[in-house]
Coordinates of C-alpha atoms and ligand atoms in Angstrom, one line a residue:
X15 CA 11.5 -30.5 0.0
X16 CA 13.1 -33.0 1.9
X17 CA 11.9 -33.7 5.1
X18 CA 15.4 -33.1 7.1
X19 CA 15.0 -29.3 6.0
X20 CA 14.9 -27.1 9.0
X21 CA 11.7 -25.3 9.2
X22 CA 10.5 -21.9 9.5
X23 CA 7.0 -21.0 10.4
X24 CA 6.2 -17.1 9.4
X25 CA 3.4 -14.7 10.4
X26 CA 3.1 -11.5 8.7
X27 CA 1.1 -8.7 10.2
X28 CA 1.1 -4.9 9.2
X29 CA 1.0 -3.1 5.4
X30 CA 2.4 -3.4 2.5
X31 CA 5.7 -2.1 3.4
X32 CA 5.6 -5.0 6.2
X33 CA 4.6 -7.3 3.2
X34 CA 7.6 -6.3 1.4
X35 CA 9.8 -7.1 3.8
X36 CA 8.3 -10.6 4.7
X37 CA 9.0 -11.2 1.1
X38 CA 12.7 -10.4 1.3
X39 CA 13.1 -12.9 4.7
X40 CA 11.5 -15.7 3.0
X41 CA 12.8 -15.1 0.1
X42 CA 16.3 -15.1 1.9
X43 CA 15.2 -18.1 4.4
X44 CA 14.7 -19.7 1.0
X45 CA 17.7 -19.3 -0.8
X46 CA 19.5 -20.7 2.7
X47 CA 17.9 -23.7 2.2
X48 CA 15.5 -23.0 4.9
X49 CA 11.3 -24.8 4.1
X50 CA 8.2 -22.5 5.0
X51 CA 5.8 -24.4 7.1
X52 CA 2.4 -23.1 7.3
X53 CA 1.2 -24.6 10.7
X54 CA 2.9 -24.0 14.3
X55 CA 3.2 -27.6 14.5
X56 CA 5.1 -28.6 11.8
X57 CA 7.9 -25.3 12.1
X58 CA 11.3 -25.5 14.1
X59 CA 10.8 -21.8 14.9
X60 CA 8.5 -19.5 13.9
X61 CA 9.0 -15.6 12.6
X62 CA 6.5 -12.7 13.6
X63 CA 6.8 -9.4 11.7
X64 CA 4.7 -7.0 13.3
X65 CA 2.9 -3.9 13.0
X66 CA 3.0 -0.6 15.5
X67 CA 1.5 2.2 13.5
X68 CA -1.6 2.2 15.8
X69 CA -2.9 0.9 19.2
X70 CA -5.4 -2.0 17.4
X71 CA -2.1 -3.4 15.8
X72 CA 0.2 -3.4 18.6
X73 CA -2.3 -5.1 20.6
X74 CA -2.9 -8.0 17.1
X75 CA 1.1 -8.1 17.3
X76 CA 1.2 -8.6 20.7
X77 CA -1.3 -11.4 20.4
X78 CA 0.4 -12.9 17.2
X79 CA 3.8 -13.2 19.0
X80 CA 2.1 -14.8 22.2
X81 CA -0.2 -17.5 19.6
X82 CA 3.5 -18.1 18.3
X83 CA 5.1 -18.9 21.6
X84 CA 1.9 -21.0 23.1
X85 CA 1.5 -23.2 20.0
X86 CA 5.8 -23.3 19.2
X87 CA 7.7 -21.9 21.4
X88 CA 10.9 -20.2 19.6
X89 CA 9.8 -16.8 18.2
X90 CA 11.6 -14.4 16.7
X91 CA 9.9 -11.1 16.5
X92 CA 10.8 -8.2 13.9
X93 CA 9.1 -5.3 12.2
X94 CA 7.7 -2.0 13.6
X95 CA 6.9 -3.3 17.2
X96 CA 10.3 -4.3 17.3
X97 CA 11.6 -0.6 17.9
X98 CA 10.2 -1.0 21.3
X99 CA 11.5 -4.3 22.5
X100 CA 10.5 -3.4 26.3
X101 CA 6.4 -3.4 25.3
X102 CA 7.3 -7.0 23.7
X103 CA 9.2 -8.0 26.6
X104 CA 7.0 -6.9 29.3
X105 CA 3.9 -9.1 27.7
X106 CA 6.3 -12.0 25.9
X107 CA 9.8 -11.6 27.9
X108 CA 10.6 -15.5 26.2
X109 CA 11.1 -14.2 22.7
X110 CA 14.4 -15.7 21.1
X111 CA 15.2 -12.1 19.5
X112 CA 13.8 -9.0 18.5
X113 CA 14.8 -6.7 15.8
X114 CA 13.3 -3.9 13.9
X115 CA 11.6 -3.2 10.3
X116 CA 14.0 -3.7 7.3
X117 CA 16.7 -5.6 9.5
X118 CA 17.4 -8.4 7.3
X119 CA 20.4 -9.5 8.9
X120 CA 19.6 -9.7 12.8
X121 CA 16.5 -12.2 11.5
X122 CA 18.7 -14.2 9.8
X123 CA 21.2 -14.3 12.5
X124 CA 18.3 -15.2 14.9
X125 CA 17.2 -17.8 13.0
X126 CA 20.5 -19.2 12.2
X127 CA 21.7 -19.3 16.1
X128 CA 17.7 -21.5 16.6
X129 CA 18.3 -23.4 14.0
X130 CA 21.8 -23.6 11.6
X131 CA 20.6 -23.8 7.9
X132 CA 21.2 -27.0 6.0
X133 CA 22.4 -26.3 2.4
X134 CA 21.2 -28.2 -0.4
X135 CA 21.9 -26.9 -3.9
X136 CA 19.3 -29.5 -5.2
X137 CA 16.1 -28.1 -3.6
X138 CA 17.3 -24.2 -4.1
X139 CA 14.6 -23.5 -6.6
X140 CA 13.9 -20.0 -5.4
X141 CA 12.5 -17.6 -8.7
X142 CA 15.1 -15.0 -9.4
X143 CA 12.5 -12.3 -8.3
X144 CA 12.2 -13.6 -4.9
X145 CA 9.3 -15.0 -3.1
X146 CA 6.1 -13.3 -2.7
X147 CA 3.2 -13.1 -0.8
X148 CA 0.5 -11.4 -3.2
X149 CA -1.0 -13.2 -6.1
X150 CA 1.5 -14.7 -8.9
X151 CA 0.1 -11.1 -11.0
X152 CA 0.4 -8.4 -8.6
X153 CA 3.5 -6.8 -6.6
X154 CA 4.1 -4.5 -4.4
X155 CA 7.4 -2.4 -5.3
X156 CA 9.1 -0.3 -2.4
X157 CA 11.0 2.5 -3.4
X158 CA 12.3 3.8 -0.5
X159 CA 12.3 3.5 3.5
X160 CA 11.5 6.1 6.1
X161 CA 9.7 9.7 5.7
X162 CA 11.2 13.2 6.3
X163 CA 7.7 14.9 7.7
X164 CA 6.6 14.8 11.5
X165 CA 2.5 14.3 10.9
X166 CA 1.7 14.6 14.4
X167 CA -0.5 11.5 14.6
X168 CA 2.1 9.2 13.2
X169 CA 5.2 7.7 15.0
X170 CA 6.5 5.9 11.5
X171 CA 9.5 8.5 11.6
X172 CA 10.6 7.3 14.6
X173 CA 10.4 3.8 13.8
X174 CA 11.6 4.0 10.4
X175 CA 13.9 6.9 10.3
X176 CA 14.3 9.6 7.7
X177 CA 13.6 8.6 3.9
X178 CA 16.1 6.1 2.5
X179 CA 15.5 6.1 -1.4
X180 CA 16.6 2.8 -3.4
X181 CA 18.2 4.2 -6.7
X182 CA 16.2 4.4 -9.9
X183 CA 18.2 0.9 -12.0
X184 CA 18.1 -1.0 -8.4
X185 CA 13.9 -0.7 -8.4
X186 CA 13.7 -1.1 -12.1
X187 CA 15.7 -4.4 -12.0
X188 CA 13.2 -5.4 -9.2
X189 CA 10.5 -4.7 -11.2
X190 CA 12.0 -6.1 -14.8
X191 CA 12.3 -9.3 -12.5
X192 CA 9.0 -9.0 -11.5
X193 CA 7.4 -9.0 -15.1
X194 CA 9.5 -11.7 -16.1
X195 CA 7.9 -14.1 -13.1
X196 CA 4.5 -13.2 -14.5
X197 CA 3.4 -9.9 -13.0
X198 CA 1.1 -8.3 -14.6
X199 CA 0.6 -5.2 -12.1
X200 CA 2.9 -3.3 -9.9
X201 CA 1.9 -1.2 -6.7
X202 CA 4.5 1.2 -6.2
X203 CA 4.6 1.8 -2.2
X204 CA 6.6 4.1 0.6
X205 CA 5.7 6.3 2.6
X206 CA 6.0 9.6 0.7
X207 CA 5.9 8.2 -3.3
X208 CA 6.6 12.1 -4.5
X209 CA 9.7 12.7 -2.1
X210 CA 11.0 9.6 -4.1
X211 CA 15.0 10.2 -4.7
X212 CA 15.5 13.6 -2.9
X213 CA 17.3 12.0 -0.2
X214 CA 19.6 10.7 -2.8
X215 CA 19.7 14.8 -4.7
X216 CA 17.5 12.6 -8.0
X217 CA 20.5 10.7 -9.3
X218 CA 20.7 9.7 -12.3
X219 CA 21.2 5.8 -13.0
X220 CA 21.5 3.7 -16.1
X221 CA 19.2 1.1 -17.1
X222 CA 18.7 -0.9 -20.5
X223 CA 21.4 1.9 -21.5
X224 CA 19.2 5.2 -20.6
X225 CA 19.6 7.2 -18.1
X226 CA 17.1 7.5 -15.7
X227 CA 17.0 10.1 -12.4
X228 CA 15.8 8.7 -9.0
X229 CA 12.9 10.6 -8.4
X230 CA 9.2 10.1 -9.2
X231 CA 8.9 10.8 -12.7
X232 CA 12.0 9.2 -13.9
X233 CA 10.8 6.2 -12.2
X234 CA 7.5 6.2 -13.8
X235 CA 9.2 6.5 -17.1
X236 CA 10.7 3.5 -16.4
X237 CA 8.7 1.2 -15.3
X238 CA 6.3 2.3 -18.3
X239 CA 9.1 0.5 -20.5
X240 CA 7.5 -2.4 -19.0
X241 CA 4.4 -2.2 -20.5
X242 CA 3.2 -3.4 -16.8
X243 CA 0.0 -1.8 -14.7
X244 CA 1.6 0.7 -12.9
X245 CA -0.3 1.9 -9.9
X246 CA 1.2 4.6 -7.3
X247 CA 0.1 4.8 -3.9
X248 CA 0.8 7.5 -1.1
X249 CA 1.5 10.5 -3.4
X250 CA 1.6 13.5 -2.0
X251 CA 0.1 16.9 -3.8
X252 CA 3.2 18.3 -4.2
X253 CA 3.5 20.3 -7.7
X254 CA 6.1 18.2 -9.6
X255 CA 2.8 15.4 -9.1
X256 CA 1.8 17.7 -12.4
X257 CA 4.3 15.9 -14.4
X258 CA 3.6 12.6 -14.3
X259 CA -0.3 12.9 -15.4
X260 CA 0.3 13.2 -18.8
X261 CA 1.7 10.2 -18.9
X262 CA -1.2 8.8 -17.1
X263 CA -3.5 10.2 -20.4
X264 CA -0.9 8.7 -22.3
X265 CA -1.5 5.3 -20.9
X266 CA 1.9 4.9 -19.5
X267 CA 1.1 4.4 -15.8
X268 CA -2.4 3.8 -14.1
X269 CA -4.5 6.7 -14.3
X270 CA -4.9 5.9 -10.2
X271 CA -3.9 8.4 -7.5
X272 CA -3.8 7.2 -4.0
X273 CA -3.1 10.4 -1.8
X274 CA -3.8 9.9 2.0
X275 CA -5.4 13.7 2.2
X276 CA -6.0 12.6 5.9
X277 CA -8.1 16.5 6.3
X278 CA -9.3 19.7 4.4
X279 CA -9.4 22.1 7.1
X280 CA -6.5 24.4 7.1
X281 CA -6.1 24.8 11.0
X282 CA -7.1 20.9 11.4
X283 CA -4.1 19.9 8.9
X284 CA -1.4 22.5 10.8
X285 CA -2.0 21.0 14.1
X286 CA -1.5 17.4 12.2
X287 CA 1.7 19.1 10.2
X288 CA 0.6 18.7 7.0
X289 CA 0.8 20.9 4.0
X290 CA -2.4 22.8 4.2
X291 CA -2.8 24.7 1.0
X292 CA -6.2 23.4 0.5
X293 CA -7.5 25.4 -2.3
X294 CA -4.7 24.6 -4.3
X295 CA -4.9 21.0 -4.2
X296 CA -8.4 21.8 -5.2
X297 CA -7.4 23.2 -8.2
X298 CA -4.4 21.1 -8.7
X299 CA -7.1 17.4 -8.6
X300 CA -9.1 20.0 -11.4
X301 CA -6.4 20.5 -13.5
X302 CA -5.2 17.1 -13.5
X303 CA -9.1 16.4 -14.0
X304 CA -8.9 18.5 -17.3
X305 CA -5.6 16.8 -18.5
X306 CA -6.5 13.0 -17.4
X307 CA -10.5 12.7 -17.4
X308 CA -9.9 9.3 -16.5
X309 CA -7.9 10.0 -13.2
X310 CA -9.2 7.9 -10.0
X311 CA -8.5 9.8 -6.6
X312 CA -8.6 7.4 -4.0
X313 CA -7.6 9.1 -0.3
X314 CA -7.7 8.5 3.2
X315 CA -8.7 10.8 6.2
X316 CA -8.7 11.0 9.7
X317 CA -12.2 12.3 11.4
X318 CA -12.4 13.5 15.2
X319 CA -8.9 15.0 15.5
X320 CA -8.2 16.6 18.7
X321 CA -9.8 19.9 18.4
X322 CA -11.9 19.6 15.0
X323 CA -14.7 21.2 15.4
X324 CA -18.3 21.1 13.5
X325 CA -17.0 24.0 11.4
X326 CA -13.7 21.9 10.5
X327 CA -15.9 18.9 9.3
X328 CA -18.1 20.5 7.3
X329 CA -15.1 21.6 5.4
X330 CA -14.1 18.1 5.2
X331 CA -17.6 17.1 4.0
X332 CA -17.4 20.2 1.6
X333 CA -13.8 19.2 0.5
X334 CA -14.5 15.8 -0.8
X335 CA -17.9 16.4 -2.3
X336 CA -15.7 18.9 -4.4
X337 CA -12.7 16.8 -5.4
X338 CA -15.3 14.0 -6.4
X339 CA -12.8 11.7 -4.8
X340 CA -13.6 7.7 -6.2
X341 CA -12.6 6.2 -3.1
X342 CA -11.5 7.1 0.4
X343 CA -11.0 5.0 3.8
X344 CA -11.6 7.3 6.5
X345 CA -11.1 6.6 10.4
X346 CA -12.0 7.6 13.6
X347 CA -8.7 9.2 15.5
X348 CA -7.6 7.3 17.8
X349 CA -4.5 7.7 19.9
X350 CA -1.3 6.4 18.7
X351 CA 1.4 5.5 21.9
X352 CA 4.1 7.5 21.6
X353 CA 2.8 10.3 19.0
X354 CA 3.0 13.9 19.5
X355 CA -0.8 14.3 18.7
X356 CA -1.4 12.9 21.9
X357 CA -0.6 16.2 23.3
X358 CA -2.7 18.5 21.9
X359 CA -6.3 19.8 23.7
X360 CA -9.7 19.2 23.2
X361 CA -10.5 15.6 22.1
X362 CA -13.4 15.1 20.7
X363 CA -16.1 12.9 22.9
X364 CA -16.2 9.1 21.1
X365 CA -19.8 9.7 20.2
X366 CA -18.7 12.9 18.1
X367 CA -16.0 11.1 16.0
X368 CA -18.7 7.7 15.8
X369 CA -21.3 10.2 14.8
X370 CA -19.4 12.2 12.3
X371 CA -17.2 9.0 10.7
X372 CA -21.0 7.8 10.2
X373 CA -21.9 11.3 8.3
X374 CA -18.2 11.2 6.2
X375 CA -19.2 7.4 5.0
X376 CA -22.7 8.3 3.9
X377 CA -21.4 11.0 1.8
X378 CA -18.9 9.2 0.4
X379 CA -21.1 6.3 -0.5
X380 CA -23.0 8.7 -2.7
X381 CA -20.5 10.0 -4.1
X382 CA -18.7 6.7 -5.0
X383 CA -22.5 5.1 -6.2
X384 CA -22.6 8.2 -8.5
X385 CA -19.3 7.9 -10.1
X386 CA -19.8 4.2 -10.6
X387 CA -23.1 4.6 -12.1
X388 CA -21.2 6.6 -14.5
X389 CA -19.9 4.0 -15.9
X390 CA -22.6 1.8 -16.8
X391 CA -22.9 1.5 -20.3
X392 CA -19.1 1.6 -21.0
X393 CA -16.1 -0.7 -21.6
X394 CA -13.5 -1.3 -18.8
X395 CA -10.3 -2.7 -19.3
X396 CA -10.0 -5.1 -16.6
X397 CA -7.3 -7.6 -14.6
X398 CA -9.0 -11.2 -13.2
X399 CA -7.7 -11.8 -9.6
X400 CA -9.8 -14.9 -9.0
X401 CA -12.6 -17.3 -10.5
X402 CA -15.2 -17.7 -8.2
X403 CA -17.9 -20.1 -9.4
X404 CA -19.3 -18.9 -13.2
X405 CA -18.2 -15.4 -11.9
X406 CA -14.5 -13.8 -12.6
X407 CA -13.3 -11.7 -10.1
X408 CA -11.6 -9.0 -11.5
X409 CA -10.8 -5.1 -11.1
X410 CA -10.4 -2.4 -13.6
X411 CA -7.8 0.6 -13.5
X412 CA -9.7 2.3 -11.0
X413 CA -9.7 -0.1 -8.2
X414 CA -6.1 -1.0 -6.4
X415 CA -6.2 -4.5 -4.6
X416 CA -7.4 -5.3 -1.4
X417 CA -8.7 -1.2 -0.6
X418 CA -10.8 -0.4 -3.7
X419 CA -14.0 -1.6 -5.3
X420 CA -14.3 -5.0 -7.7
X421 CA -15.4 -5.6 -10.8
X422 CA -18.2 -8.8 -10.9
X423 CA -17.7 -10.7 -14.4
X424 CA -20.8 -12.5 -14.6
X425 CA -19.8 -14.4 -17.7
X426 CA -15.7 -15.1 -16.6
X427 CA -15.9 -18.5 -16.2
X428 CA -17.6 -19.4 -19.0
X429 CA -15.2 -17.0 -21.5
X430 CA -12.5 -19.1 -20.0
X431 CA -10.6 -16.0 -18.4
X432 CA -8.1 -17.2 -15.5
X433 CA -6.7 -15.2 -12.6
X434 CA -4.1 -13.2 -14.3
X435 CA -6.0 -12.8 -17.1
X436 CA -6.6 -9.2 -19.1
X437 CA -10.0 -8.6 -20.6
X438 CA -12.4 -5.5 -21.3
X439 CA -15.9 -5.9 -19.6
X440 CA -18.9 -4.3 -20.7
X441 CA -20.4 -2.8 -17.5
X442 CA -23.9 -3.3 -17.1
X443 CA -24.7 -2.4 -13.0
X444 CA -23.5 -0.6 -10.3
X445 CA -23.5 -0.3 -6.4
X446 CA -21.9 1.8 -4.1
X447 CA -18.3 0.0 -4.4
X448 CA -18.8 -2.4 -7.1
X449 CA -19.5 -2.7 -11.0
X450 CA -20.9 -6.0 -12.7
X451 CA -20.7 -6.7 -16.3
X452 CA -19.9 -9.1 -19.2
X453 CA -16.7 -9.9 -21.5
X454 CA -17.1 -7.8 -24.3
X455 CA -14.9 -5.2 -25.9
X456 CA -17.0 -3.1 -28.5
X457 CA -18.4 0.2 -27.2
X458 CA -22.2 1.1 -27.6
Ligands
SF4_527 S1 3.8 11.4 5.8 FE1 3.2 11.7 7.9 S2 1.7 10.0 8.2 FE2 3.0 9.4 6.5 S3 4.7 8.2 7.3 FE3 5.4 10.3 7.1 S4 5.0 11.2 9.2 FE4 3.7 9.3 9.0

């Protein structure tokens, strides 16, 4: 890159939705002719996306934009803080701009009034799949923007709107250009995967010359044409869910559920407005169970609501030591500015949640070291993220990136596997999160 580019520094906070749309900026910065510096020093401005889902990440956003400003000067601020511009311009009131998640255009426009792009064919090179931020063999795919429910304890509607779907051939484009930049794995994200299309009454779309309808399971026909990893995150238990697991036994899509359950008391998930038909979904994980033996549950939950009592967690406790969930995330509640939660009586005391959090993890470390243990003796099919001395780093169909557990290759470096890499590991350990093994693909 010449050295008369302008310069854009970029900091990227938040999840994988926030990652996404980093991904389009640069990726549009790029294409204007526009270099990405990675130091403060070196950048003509500097662009923060930012997160506001809960307090801890306003406050890291906050801090982010006021690094930016001390060390640069011009920042731009977008993203989910950027729906309330008066909390950034109260702390950081010399921001060049502020804009809000998916708003492309007023970045651009801020960053073209700091600093007019400079054109240059020559340099251009930007991959027709756009740039990414993830690993040259994983990518996160959006499907669609926004969520029609109301959970109590979440303000993402408000930020974000009502869902926006992106039509079935649009995402499978994305995704076809993925694979042919060398993707290996896709990570379908939004923020309700099952309500995928119903904003849009499941249109059907041509792609490759099939028709194809905009909801989940014609996108997961799809993208199985691709012969990618397929992995889908934030399902919801809905019944139409049923349709997609056989082609999950079929080896079509990753036999990998992640649905953010968040509780399992009845009363606890109506005062967070949630579906709370919790002996179904009991039955419903069973029968996928019986259909897809191989199906990883991976969930999130939320302990200490206002007004969960003992008898509430212990159906919690009850709940997951049923659904043998494989892996779950679970946090204390903590207020979110702005939410309606925030409303409701009877908090429970900090020590409570700390105590009980503590209680949830040491269950579901026993659980997850006995479903591991499982596995010992077997043959996993496995993706290499990184080499890391003789070991390969790698994970197998069960374990998303960055959340789930890891798969130790003791012998990758020296069977010459490469991040990217495919290979089936013969797993000889187990801990609580983690499985170790050796290349080798013949089963005992
Ligand atoms: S489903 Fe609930 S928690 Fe998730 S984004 Fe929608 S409102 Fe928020």
């Amino acid at each position: 890159m010449s050295a008369s580019q302008p310069k854009v520094g970029f900091v990227s906070l938040g999840c994988p939705k926030a990652l996404v749309d980093s991904e389009r900026i640069l990726t549009q910065l790029r294409v204007e002719g526009y270099d990405i510096v990675p130091s403060y020093d070196d950048a003509d401005v500097v662009v923060v996306n930012t997160c506001g889902f809960i307090d801890s990440a306003v406050a890291e956003s906050l801090d982010a934009i006021g690094e930016a400003l001390a060390e640069n000067g011009k920042v731009i601020v977008t993203g989910c803080l950027g729906k309330r511009p008066e909390q950034i311009l109260q702390a950081h009131p010399d921001v060049l701009s502020i804009s809000g998640p998916q708003d492309y255009a007023s970045v651009m426009s801020a960053v073209h009034a700091a600093l007019p792009p400079k054109h240059d064919p020559f340099v251009d090179l930007v991959p027709d799949y756009g740039l990414k931020l993830t690993p040259k063999h994983y990518a996160y795919l959006k499907i669609s923007e926004g969520c029609n429910h109301r959970c109590s304890f979440c303000i993402i509607p408000s930020m974000r709107g009502d869902l926006v779907s992106r039509p079935v051939d649009e995402v499978l484009r994305e995704a076809e250009k993925l694979a042919r930049g060398g993707v290996k794995e896709l990570l379908v994200v939004s923020q309700d995967t099952s309500a995928y299309g119903v904003d849009l009454r499941y249109a059907a779309r041509e792609w490759r010359g099939k028709s194809y309808q905009t909801r989940m399971k014609g996108l997961c026909e799809g993208l199985s044409e691709l012969g990618l990893w397929t992995r889908l995150h934030y399902v919801y238990p809905y019944p139409h869910v049923d349709d997609i697991i056989p082609l999950m036994a079929e080896g079509k899509l990753l036999p990998y559920l992640d649905i953010p359950f968040q509780h399992a008391s009845p009363r606890i998930l109506k005062l967070m407005k949630r579906p709370g038909a919790v002996e179904k979904t009991l039955e419903r994980v069973q029968r996928w169970r019986a259909i897809c033996p191989e199906l990883t549950i991976r969930s999130t939950f939320i302990v200490g609501f206002p007004g969960e009592t003992e008898e509430d967690f212990e159906q919690l406790l009850a709940f997951i030591d049923q659904a043998e969930l494989d892996r779950v995330g679970a946090f204390a509640y903590s207020p979110v500015d702005g939410a309606a939660a925030n409303a409701l009586p009877d908090p429970v005391p900090e020590e409570v949640k700390q105590e009980r959090l503590a209680r949830f993890m040491a269950l579901q470390a026993e659980i997850s070291a006995e479903k591991l243990e499982r596995k010992v003796g077997t043959v996993q099919r496995c993706l290499v993220d990184a080499i890391d001395g003789e070991l390969a780093i790698a994970r197998s169909m069960a374990d998303a990136p960055e959340i789930d557990g890891l798969v130790q290759i003791q012998d990758g470096e020296a069977a010459g596997l490469r991040a990217g890499d495919f290979c089936d590991v013969r797993i000889m350990g187990s801990d609580e999160h983690d499985l170790f093994g050796l290349v080798g693909d013949d089963e005992e």
